[in-house]
GROMACS .gro file of C-alpha atoms in nm:
model
  440
    1UNK     CA    1   1.942   3.365  -2.057
    2UNK     CA    2   1.614   3.520  -1.949
    3UNK     CA    3   1.328   3.354  -1.757
    4UNK     CA    4   0.986   3.513  -1.711
    5UNK     CA    5   0.659   3.392  -1.565
    6UNK     CA    6   0.301   3.481  -1.648
    7UNK     CA    7   0.045   3.381  -1.386
    8UNK     CA    8  -0.271   3.275  -1.569
    9UNK     CA    9  -0.461   3.237  -1.241
   10UNK     CA   10  -0.392   3.116  -0.885
   11UNK     CA   11  -0.335   2.757  -1.006
   12UNK     CA   12  -0.183   2.793  -1.353
   13UNK     CA   13   0.121   2.973  -1.490
   14UNK     CA   14   0.341   2.981  -1.803
   15UNK     CA   15   0.720   3.008  -1.772
   16UNK     CA   16   0.915   3.136  -2.074
   17UNK     CA   17   1.287   3.057  -2.104
   18UNK     CA   18   1.493   3.254  -2.359
   19UNK     CA   19   1.835   3.104  -2.442
   20UNK     CA   20   2.084   3.317  -2.637
   21UNK     CA   21   2.386   3.206  -2.838
   22UNK     CA   22   2.630   3.322  -2.568
   23UNK     CA   23   2.461   3.080  -2.323
   24UNK     CA   24   2.553   2.769  -2.519
   25UNK     CA   25   2.817   2.851  -2.785
   26UNK     CA   26   3.128   2.792  -2.569
   27UNK     CA   27   3.001   2.451  -2.449
   28UNK     CA   28   2.903   2.343  -2.801
   29UNK     CA   29   3.241   2.455  -2.938
   30UNK     CA   30   3.433   2.266  -2.666
   31UNK     CA   31   3.239   1.943  -2.727
   32UNK     CA   32   3.297   1.969  -3.105
   33UNK     CA   33   3.672   2.025  -3.048
   34UNK     CA   34   3.677   1.707  -2.836
   35UNK     CA   35   3.481   1.522  -3.108
   36UNK     CA   36   3.740   1.634  -3.364
   37UNK     CA   37   4.019   1.474  -3.159
   38UNK     CA   38   3.849   1.133  -3.162
   39UNK     CA   39   3.641   1.142  -3.482
   40UNK     CA   40   3.705   0.846  -3.711
   41UNK     CA   41   3.614   0.958  -4.063
   42UNK     CA   42   3.747   0.775  -4.370
   43UNK     CA   43   4.013   0.969  -4.560
   44UNK     CA   44   4.133   1.164  -4.254
   45UNK     CA   45   4.381   1.084  -3.979
   46UNK     CA   46   4.234   1.090  -3.627
   47UNK     CA   47   4.256   1.444  -3.492
   48UNK     CA   48   4.296   1.599  -3.839
   49UNK     CA   49   3.937   1.606  -3.957
   50UNK     CA   50   3.842   1.958  -4.076
   51UNK     CA   51   3.636   2.143  -3.815
   52UNK     CA   52   3.379   2.233  -4.078
   53UNK     CA   53   3.314   1.865  -4.146
   54UNK     CA   54   3.285   1.790  -3.773
   55UNK     CA   55   3.032   2.074  -3.733
   56UNK     CA   56   2.836   1.954  -4.037
   57UNK     CA   57   2.819   1.597  -3.908
   58UNK     CA   58   2.775   1.654  -3.532
   59UNK     CA   59   2.697   2.021  -3.478
   60UNK     CA   60   2.314   2.010  -3.482
   61UNK     CA   61   2.293   1.708  -3.248
   62UNK     CA   62   2.540   1.864  -3.000
   63UNK     CA   63   2.355   2.197  -3.013
   64UNK     CA   64   2.014   2.035  -2.944
   65UNK     CA   65   2.158   1.829  -2.659
   66UNK     CA   66   2.331   2.124  -2.492
   67UNK     CA   67   2.031   2.358  -2.526
   68UNK     CA   68   1.806   2.093  -2.371
   69UNK     CA   69   2.049   2.047  -2.080
   70UNK     CA   70   2.066   2.423  -2.024
   71UNK     CA   71   1.689   2.443  -2.044
   72UNK     CA   72   1.625   2.173  -1.783
   73UNK     CA   73   1.891   2.307  -1.545
   74UNK     CA   74   1.762   2.662  -1.575
   75UNK     CA   75   1.399   2.559  -1.525
   76UNK     CA   76   1.477   2.345  -1.218
   77UNK     CA   77   1.690   2.622  -1.068
   78UNK     CA   78   1.416   2.878  -1.132
   79UNK     CA   79   1.146   2.666  -0.965
   80UNK     CA   80   1.372   2.616  -0.662
   81UNK     CA   81   1.475   2.980  -0.628
   82UNK     CA   82   1.119   3.109  -0.674
   83UNK     CA   83   0.996   2.844  -0.426
   84UNK     CA   84   0.716   2.744  -0.661
   85UNK     CA   85   0.514   2.448  -0.534
   86UNK     CA   86   0.424   2.277  -0.860
   87UNK     CA   87   0.203   1.973  -0.917
   88UNK     CA   88   0.317   1.712  -1.165
   89UNK     CA   89   0.596   1.834  -1.395
   90UNK     CA   90   0.625   2.140  -1.619
   91UNK     CA   91   0.466   2.069  -1.958
   92UNK     CA   92   0.650   2.208  -2.265
   93UNK     CA   93   0.425   2.390  -2.507
   94UNK     CA   94   0.445   2.237  -2.858
   95UNK     CA   95   0.679   2.420  -3.100
   96UNK     CA   96   0.647   2.281  -3.451
   97UNK     CA   97   0.828   2.574  -3.610
   98UNK     CA   98   1.140   2.576  -3.390
   99UNK     CA   99   1.439   2.687  -3.601
  100UNK     CA  100   1.759   2.524  -3.473
  101UNK     CA  101   1.963   2.742  -3.712
  102UNK     CA  102   1.865   3.052  -3.511
  103UNK     CA  103   2.094   3.208  -3.250
  104UNK     CA  104   1.815   3.259  -2.994
  105UNK     CA  105   1.562   3.002  -2.872
  106UNK     CA  106   1.244   3.055  -2.672
  107UNK     CA  107   1.063   2.780  -2.485
  108UNK     CA  108   0.741   2.794  -2.289
  109UNK     CA  109   0.625   2.559  -2.011
  110UNK     CA  110   0.284   2.525  -1.851
  111UNK     CA  111   0.286   2.491  -1.472
  112UNK     CA  112   0.020   2.355  -1.240
  113UNK     CA  113   0.054   2.528  -0.902
  114UNK     CA  114  -0.037   2.382  -0.564
  115UNK     CA  115  -0.330   2.566  -0.403
  116UNK     CA  116  -0.308   2.773  -0.086
  117UNK     CA  117  -0.523   2.634   0.196
  118UNK     CA  118  -0.535   2.571   0.571
  119UNK     CA  119  -0.608   2.239   0.746
  120UNK     CA  120  -0.841   2.241   1.046
  121UNK     CA  121  -0.795   1.919   1.243
  122UNK     CA  122  -1.058   1.992   1.506
  123UNK     CA  123  -1.407   1.980   1.358
  124UNK     CA  124  -1.748   2.037   1.515
  125UNK     CA  125  -1.852   1.674   1.484
  126UNK     CA  126  -1.646   1.423   1.683
  127UNK     CA  127  -1.482   1.132   1.500
  128UNK     CA  128  -1.523   0.794   1.670
  129UNK     CA  129  -1.216   0.607   1.790
  130UNK     CA  130  -1.318   0.246   1.846
  131UNK     CA  131  -1.185   0.065   2.153
  132UNK     CA  132  -1.223  -0.299   2.046
  133UNK     CA  133  -1.256  -0.539   2.340
  134UNK     CA  134  -1.250  -0.917   2.368
  135UNK     CA  135  -1.579  -1.022   2.529
  136UNK     CA  136  -1.654  -1.341   2.725
  137UNK     CA  137  -1.788  -1.526   2.419
  138UNK     CA  138  -1.478  -1.452   2.216
  139UNK     CA  139  -1.243  -1.559   2.496
  140UNK     CA  140  -1.441  -1.881   2.550
  141UNK     CA  141  -1.437  -1.952   2.173
  142UNK     CA  142  -1.062  -1.895   2.167
  143UNK     CA  143  -1.009  -2.135   2.457
  144UNK     CA  144  -1.223  -2.397   2.281
  145UNK     CA  145  -1.018  -2.349   1.964
  146UNK     CA  146  -0.692  -2.392   2.161
  147UNK     CA  147  -0.821  -2.709   2.328
  148UNK     CA  148  -0.916  -2.854   1.989
  149UNK     CA  149  -0.586  -2.751   1.831
  150UNK     CA  150  -0.383  -2.922   2.103
  151UNK     CA  151  -0.623  -3.212   2.155
  152UNK     CA  152  -0.600  -3.575   2.031
  153UNK     CA  153  -0.744  -3.690   1.697
  154UNK     CA  154  -0.950  -4.009   1.717
  155UNK     CA  155  -1.059  -4.195   1.401
  156UNK     CA  156  -1.436  -4.258   1.363
  157UNK     CA  157  -1.634  -4.507   1.160
  158UNK     CA  158  -1.927  -4.273   1.096
  159UNK     CA  159  -1.965  -3.898   1.088
  160UNK     CA  160  -2.120  -3.717   1.385
  161UNK     CA  161  -2.222  -3.354   1.441
  162UNK     CA  162  -1.878  -3.251   1.573
  163UNK     CA  163  -1.665  -3.465   1.337
  164UNK     CA  164  -1.377  -3.336   1.128
  165UNK     CA  165  -1.440  -3.481   0.783
  166UNK     CA  166  -1.165  -3.490   0.519
  167UNK     CA  167  -1.259  -3.540   0.156
  168UNK     CA  168  -1.260  -3.404  -0.198
  169UNK     CA  169  -1.505  -3.164  -0.362
  170UNK     CA  170  -1.545  -3.231  -0.736
  171UNK     CA  171  -1.733  -3.087  -1.033
  172UNK     CA  172  -1.599  -3.187  -1.374
  173UNK     CA  173  -1.787  -2.923  -1.574
  174UNK     CA  174  -1.617  -2.635  -1.383
  175UNK     CA  175  -1.292  -2.829  -1.334
  176UNK     CA  176  -1.329  -2.821  -0.955
  177UNK     CA  177  -1.130  -3.078  -0.758
  178UNK     CA  178  -1.009  -2.983  -0.412
  179UNK     CA  179  -0.922  -3.189  -0.104
  180UNK     CA  180  -1.009  -3.023   0.224
  181UNK     CA  181  -1.124  -3.079   0.582
  182UNK     CA  182  -1.475  -2.963   0.673
  183UNK     CA  183  -1.677  -2.925   0.993
  184UNK     CA  184  -2.056  -2.933   0.986
  185UNK     CA  185  -2.103  -2.609   1.184
  186UNK     CA  186  -1.993  -2.406   0.879
  187UNK     CA  187  -2.290  -2.519   0.670
  188UNK     CA  188  -2.592  -2.291   0.643
  189UNK     CA  189  -2.883  -2.537   0.659
  190UNK     CA  190  -2.969  -2.832   0.884
  191UNK     CA  191  -3.049  -3.041   0.573
  192UNK     CA  192  -2.681  -3.047   0.471
  193UNK     CA  193  -2.577  -3.144   0.824
  194UNK     CA  194  -2.824  -3.438   0.816
  195UNK     CA  195  -2.670  -3.562   0.487
  196UNK     CA  196  -2.335  -3.606   0.661
  197UNK     CA  197  -2.437  -3.746   1.000
  198UNK     CA  198  -2.404  -4.126   0.985
  199UNK     CA  199  -2.203  -4.120   0.660
  200UNK     CA  200  -1.894  -4.344   0.622
  201UNK     CA  201  -1.557  -4.327   0.451
  202UNK     CA  202  -1.607  -4.378   0.077
  203UNK     CA  203  -1.957  -4.226   0.070
  204UNK     CA  204  -2.022  -3.961  -0.194
  205UNK     CA  205  -2.252  -3.674  -0.094
  206UNK     CA  206  -2.405  -3.445  -0.359
  207UNK     CA  207  -2.445  -3.082  -0.255
  208UNK     CA  208  -2.576  -2.761  -0.414
  209UNK     CA  209  -2.333  -2.470  -0.381
  210UNK     CA  210  -2.602  -2.200  -0.357
  211UNK     CA  211  -2.656  -2.124   0.012
  212UNK     CA  212  -2.428  -2.413   0.115
  213UNK     CA  213  -2.208  -2.218   0.362
  214UNK     CA  214  -2.293  -1.943   0.607
  215UNK     CA  215  -2.002  -1.745   0.465
  216UNK     CA  216  -1.922  -1.746   0.091
  217UNK     CA  217  -1.553  -1.713   0.174
  218UNK     CA  218  -1.565  -2.060   0.338
  219UNK     CA  219  -1.716  -2.198   0.017
  220UNK     CA  220  -1.443  -2.024  -0.182
  221UNK     CA  221  -1.173  -2.199   0.027
  222UNK     CA  222  -1.356  -2.536   0.021
  223UNK     CA  223  -1.379  -2.540  -0.360
  224UNK     CA  224  -1.054  -2.347  -0.418
  225UNK     CA  225  -1.210  -2.103  -0.663
  226UNK     CA  226  -1.165  -1.729  -0.713
  227UNK     CA  227  -1.355  -1.452  -0.534
  228UNK     CA  228  -1.526  -1.356  -0.862
  229UNK     CA  229  -1.634  -1.714  -0.942
  230UNK     CA  230  -1.796  -1.776  -0.603
  231UNK     CA  231  -2.058  -1.501  -0.630
  232UNK     CA  232  -2.392  -1.632  -0.759
  233UNK     CA  233  -2.240  -1.980  -0.807
  234UNK     CA  234  -2.522  -2.234  -0.841
  235UNK     CA  235  -2.413  -2.587  -0.931
  236UNK     CA  236  -2.388  -2.938  -0.790
  237UNK     CA  237  -2.065  -3.069  -0.640
  238UNK     CA  238  -1.982  -3.417  -0.512
  239UNK     CA  239  -1.793  -3.461  -0.185
  240UNK     CA  240  -1.616  -3.795  -0.142
  241UNK     CA  241  -1.546  -3.876   0.224
  242UNK     CA  242  -1.190  -3.998   0.276
  243UNK     CA  243  -1.140  -3.968   0.653
  244UNK     CA  244  -1.355  -3.906   0.962
  245UNK     CA  245  -1.207  -3.795   1.291
  246UNK     CA  246  -1.321  -3.671   1.629
  247UNK     CA  247  -1.105  -3.438   1.832
  248UNK     CA  248  -1.067  -3.498   2.203
  249UNK     CA  249  -1.005  -3.159   2.357
  250UNK     CA  250  -0.687  -3.095   2.554
  251UNK     CA  251  -0.711  -3.045   2.929
  252UNK     CA  252  -0.662  -2.694   3.064
  253UNK     CA  253  -0.356  -2.787   3.267
  254UNK     CA  254  -0.006  -2.657   3.331
  255UNK     CA  255   0.139  -2.860   3.045
  256UNK     CA  256  -0.089  -2.682   2.797
  257UNK     CA  257  -0.027  -2.340   2.956
  258UNK     CA  258   0.349  -2.389   2.925
  259UNK     CA  259   0.318  -2.494   2.558
  260UNK     CA  260   0.124  -2.178   2.483
  261UNK     CA  261   0.315  -1.913   2.675
  262UNK     CA  262   0.633  -2.060   2.821
  263UNK     CA  263   0.702  -2.212   3.160
  264UNK     CA  264   0.487  -2.076   3.445
  265UNK     CA  265   0.388  -1.756   3.262
  266UNK     CA  266   0.025  -1.866   3.305
  267UNK     CA  267  -0.075  -2.101   3.589
  268UNK     CA  268  -0.456  -2.085   3.612
  269UNK     CA  269  -0.760  -2.072   3.380
  270UNK     CA  270  -0.831  -1.719   3.506
  271UNK     CA  271  -0.479  -1.611   3.408
  272UNK     CA  272  -0.526  -1.784   3.071
  273UNK     CA  273  -0.841  -1.581   3.004
  274UNK     CA  274  -0.668  -1.260   3.112
  275UNK     CA  275  -0.374  -1.337   2.884
  276UNK     CA  276  -0.597  -1.412   2.584
  277UNK     CA  277  -0.790  -1.089   2.648
  278UNK     CA  278  -0.468  -0.884   2.678
  279UNK     CA  279  -0.305  -1.030   2.364
  280UNK     CA  280  -0.624  -1.005   2.157
  281UNK     CA  281  -0.688  -0.644   2.254
  282UNK     CA  282  -0.331  -0.547   2.157
  283UNK     CA  283  -0.406  -0.672   1.807
  284UNK     CA  284  -0.750  -0.511   1.805
  285UNK     CA  285  -0.593  -0.175   1.901
  286UNK     CA  286  -0.407  -0.177   1.567
  287UNK     CA  287  -0.736  -0.230   1.380
  288UNK     CA  288  -0.907   0.044   1.581
  289UNK     CA  289  -0.617   0.280   1.501
  290UNK     CA  290  -0.629   0.194   1.131
  291UNK     CA  291  -1.003   0.265   1.126
  292UNK     CA  292  -0.938   0.601   1.295
  293UNK     CA  293  -0.663   0.682   1.043
  294UNK     CA  294  -0.901   0.603   0.755
  295UNK     CA  295  -1.186   0.805   0.909
  296UNK     CA  296  -0.972   1.113   0.976
  297UNK     CA  297  -0.830   1.092   0.624
  298UNK     CA  298  -1.185   1.083   0.485
  299UNK     CA  299  -1.288   1.374   0.710
  300UNK     CA  300  -0.993   1.592   0.607
  301UNK     CA  301  -1.047   1.531   0.236
  302UNK     CA  302  -1.419   1.612   0.266
  303UNK     CA  303  -1.379   1.921   0.487
  304UNK     CA  304  -1.060   2.083   0.353
  305UNK     CA  305  -1.180   2.283   0.056
  306UNK     CA  306  -0.948   2.394  -0.226
  307UNK     CA  307  -0.934   2.383  -0.605
  308UNK     CA  308  -0.685   2.191  -0.816
  309UNK     CA  309  -0.553   2.275  -1.164
  310UNK     CA  310  -0.766   1.993  -1.305
  311UNK     CA  311  -0.714   2.066  -1.678
  312UNK     CA  312  -0.337   2.088  -1.635
  313UNK     CA  313  -0.321   1.765  -1.430
  314UNK     CA  314  -0.529   1.574  -1.686
  315UNK     CA  315  -0.300   1.698  -1.964
  316UNK     CA  316   0.007   1.599  -1.757
  317UNK     CA  317  -0.138   1.252  -1.689
  318UNK     CA  318  -0.155   1.183  -2.063
  319UNK     CA  319   0.223   1.141  -2.082
  320UNK     CA  320   0.331   1.095  -1.718
  321UNK     CA  321   0.283   0.717  -1.695
  322UNK     CA  322   0.451   0.424  -1.866
  323UNK     CA  323   0.172   0.422  -2.128
  324UNK     CA  324   0.031   0.734  -2.288
  325UNK     CA  325  -0.341   0.813  -2.249
  326UNK     CA  326  -0.585   1.003  -2.460
  327UNK     CA  327  -0.784   1.294  -2.312
  328UNK     CA  328  -1.081   1.076  -2.208
  329UNK     CA  329  -0.860   0.818  -2.036
  330UNK     CA  330  -0.669   1.092  -1.852
  331UNK     CA  331  -0.997   1.249  -1.735
  332UNK     CA  332  -1.116   0.912  -1.603
  333UNK     CA  333  -0.784   0.850  -1.428
  334UNK     CA  334  -0.790   1.198  -1.274
  335UNK     CA  335  -1.138   1.139  -1.133
  336UNK     CA  336  -1.018   0.811  -0.979
  337UNK     CA  337  -0.710   0.965  -0.815
  338UNK     CA  338  -0.833   1.316  -0.726
  339UNK     CA  339  -0.911   1.224  -0.364
  340UNK     CA  340  -0.567   1.068  -0.322
  341UNK     CA  341  -0.398   1.380  -0.466
  342UNK     CA  342  -0.599   1.601  -0.232
  343UNK     CA  343  -0.495   1.396   0.072
  344UNK     CA  344  -0.129   1.400  -0.034
  345UNK     CA  345  -0.141   1.781  -0.035
  346UNK     CA  346  -0.320   1.788   0.302
  347UNK     CA  347  -0.073   1.541   0.449
  348UNK     CA  348   0.222   1.744   0.317
  349UNK     CA  349   0.080   2.057   0.481
  350UNK     CA  350   0.042   1.874   0.816
  351UNK     CA  351   0.391   1.725   0.797
  352UNK     CA  352   0.542   2.070   0.733
  353UNK     CA  353   0.332   2.252   0.995
  354UNK     CA  354   0.395   1.997   1.273
  355UNK     CA  355   0.751   1.900   1.172
  356UNK     CA  356   0.671   1.528   1.138
  357UNK     CA  357   0.988   1.429   0.959
  358UNK     CA  358   1.105   1.065   0.977
  359UNK     CA  359   1.472   1.084   1.078
  360UNK     CA  360   1.751   0.826   1.047
  361UNK     CA  361   1.746   0.759   1.422
  362UNK     CA  362   1.370   0.685   1.395
  363UNK     CA  363   1.434   0.432   1.118
  364UNK     CA  364   1.721   0.270   1.307
  365UNK     CA  365   1.518   0.237   1.630
  366UNK     CA  366   1.223   0.095   1.439
  367UNK     CA  367   1.446  -0.156   1.259
  368UNK     CA  368   1.597  -0.273   1.589
  369UNK     CA  369   1.256  -0.326   1.751
  370UNK     CA  370   1.142  -0.521   1.445
  371UNK     CA  371   1.455  -0.738   1.464
  372UNK     CA  372   1.404  -0.805   1.838
  373UNK     CA  373   1.048  -0.927   1.776
  374UNK     CA  374   1.158  -1.156   1.495
  375UNK     CA  375   1.450  -1.299   1.695
  376UNK     CA  376   1.226  -1.359   1.998
  377UNK     CA  377   1.007  -1.583   1.780
  378UNK     CA  378   1.309  -1.811   1.738
  379UNK     CA  379   1.398  -1.809   2.108
  380UNK     CA  380   1.666  -1.537   2.091
  381UNK     CA  381   1.533  -1.305   2.358
  382UNK     CA  382   1.848  -1.109   2.443
  383UNK     CA  383   2.043  -1.010   2.127
  384UNK     CA  384   2.353  -0.790   2.172
  385UNK     CA  385   2.366  -0.427   2.058
  386UNK     CA  386   2.635  -0.530   1.809
  387UNK     CA  387   2.403  -0.790   1.650
  388UNK     CA  388   2.117  -0.542   1.631
  389UNK     CA  389   2.335  -0.269   1.479
  390UNK     CA  390   2.468  -0.505   1.211
  391UNK     CA  391   2.128  -0.640   1.106
  392UNK     CA  392   1.972  -0.291   1.117
  393UNK     CA  393   2.249  -0.157   0.891
  394UNK     CA  394   2.172  -0.430   0.634
  395UNK     CA  395   1.801  -0.349   0.645
  396UNK     CA  396   1.865   0.025   0.605
  397UNK     CA  397   2.079  -0.040   0.296
  398UNK     CA  398   1.767  -0.170   0.118
  399UNK     CA  399   1.591   0.129  -0.040
  400UNK     CA  400   1.256  -0.048  -0.072
  401UNK     CA  401   1.262  -0.151   0.294
  402UNK     CA  402   1.355   0.203   0.403
  403UNK     CA  403   1.066   0.340   0.197
  404UNK     CA  404   0.822   0.091   0.353
  405UNK     CA  405   0.940   0.167   0.709
  406UNK     CA  406   0.934   0.544   0.646
  407UNK     CA  407   0.571   0.523   0.533
  408UNK     CA  408   0.485   0.311   0.837
  409UNK     CA  409   0.652   0.553   1.078
  410UNK     CA  410   0.491   0.855   0.913
  411UNK     CA  411   0.149   0.689   0.950
  412UNK     CA  412   0.223   0.644   1.319
  413UNK     CA  413   0.328   1.009   1.358
  414UNK     CA  414   0.012   1.128   1.180
  415UNK     CA  415  -0.204   0.894   1.392
  416UNK     CA  416  -0.052   1.035   1.712
  417UNK     CA  417  -0.117   1.389   1.580
  418UNK     CA  418  -0.480   1.303   1.506
  419UNK     CA  419  -0.526   1.150   1.851
  420UNK     CA  420  -0.389   1.466   2.012
  421UNK     CA  421  -0.548   1.734   1.791
  422UNK     CA  422  -0.876   1.609   1.640
  423UNK     CA  423  -1.216   1.608   1.807
  424UNK     CA  424  -1.253   1.242   1.909
  425UNK     CA  425  -1.499   1.034   2.103
  426UNK     CA  426  -1.421   0.681   2.221
  427UNK     CA  427  -1.666   0.397   2.171
  428UNK     CA  428  -1.619   0.054   2.321
  429UNK     CA  429  -1.718  -0.227   2.086
  430UNK     CA  430  -1.664  -0.604   2.075
  431UNK     CA  431  -1.458  -0.747   1.793
  432UNK     CA  432  -1.760  -0.930   1.645
  433UNK     CA  433  -1.960  -0.604   1.649
  434UNK     CA  434  -1.669  -0.418   1.488
  435UNK     CA  435  -1.636  -0.672   1.206
  436UNK     CA  436  -2.011  -0.690   1.151
  437UNK     CA  437  -2.048  -0.311   1.136
  438UNK     CA  438  -1.756  -0.228   0.909
  439UNK     CA  439  -1.648  -0.537   0.716
  440UNK     CA  440  -1.952  -0.759   0.663
   0.00000   0.00000   0.00000
């Protein structure tokens, strides 16, 4: 067997594999001898079929199968030994005139090679890391929400500005019928609010959907329609009032504090505000980190310049998926995924350079922490090491779960690298400002 490579350019190569008769003949002969022992052909006792007949019936199929096995093994071994960093998979060049009666076979494969490049984490322009804080308004709103949530519900005869009104939205033409609870502060205009104030159970109020809510997502939930249907929706809906309630807010006392956080963890309103601020900002930190991860990813893709074997990758994509694509479809798919491919190469380079491997002990420690949090939610605050080891072992036997945790841990390792190595500036921002700036 002989393997040679021709480098077309820095990103493309062709590998030629020559397979001679001596490479496969012994294996083919052995398999045919075994076939002869078990072949069941009418007119012959098992094990006494003439070898010529066995070769005639099975020889070509065995030959093709063995040559293909040799070919794949040789190609994989060659790529490993030569340390070739290939993209996609080798693509066999078409051979319409292949003669399987020959003693020597030649096969050619196109290769797409990964580019050589360096990653510079520290750029001239600083990337912003947002420190999201809970401001006074947010803390006060959260306390009001808690007081309402734990307060008493009192039935009302007529609707008032702060009533909780339960009823059903209906529009027969669009097959809309959804029961829900509404509060008047969600509506966009004062006119809608006036329609409800003074209304009674059984009243039917006709509303126009266009501009009804301040936020279209609230309208989507109220009508129980899809995200696509809600945009530019302009129709009339009837709301039938079924129940009107007022909510008497709970007192900020020790009983409420204990319900929220456990006995005597919080004992004053000041401690309550501090606790809400602390817990909220822990959650916000995750969102700030995710934003940083996204921004650094975008920066690295935009500022790490290298070429890809685009023509090869588009050709590979035509047959790589579950469904085959034509050339135009593959080109469109390549354009959609090019940024993702670029980042995968950049990420791989960073992982190798900074030795960011996720090890078994990392996965086990992560699984145990995850289990502790889940058990604490059910009041089990002090599980034994034996319990944790047993549950962690079950989790780590699930390949999908291991894959998910590995990706999560690698994201954390990359985030820590970015925090340590990239040019960052910190900006303090309230949660409302953060949402308005990046998600509105």
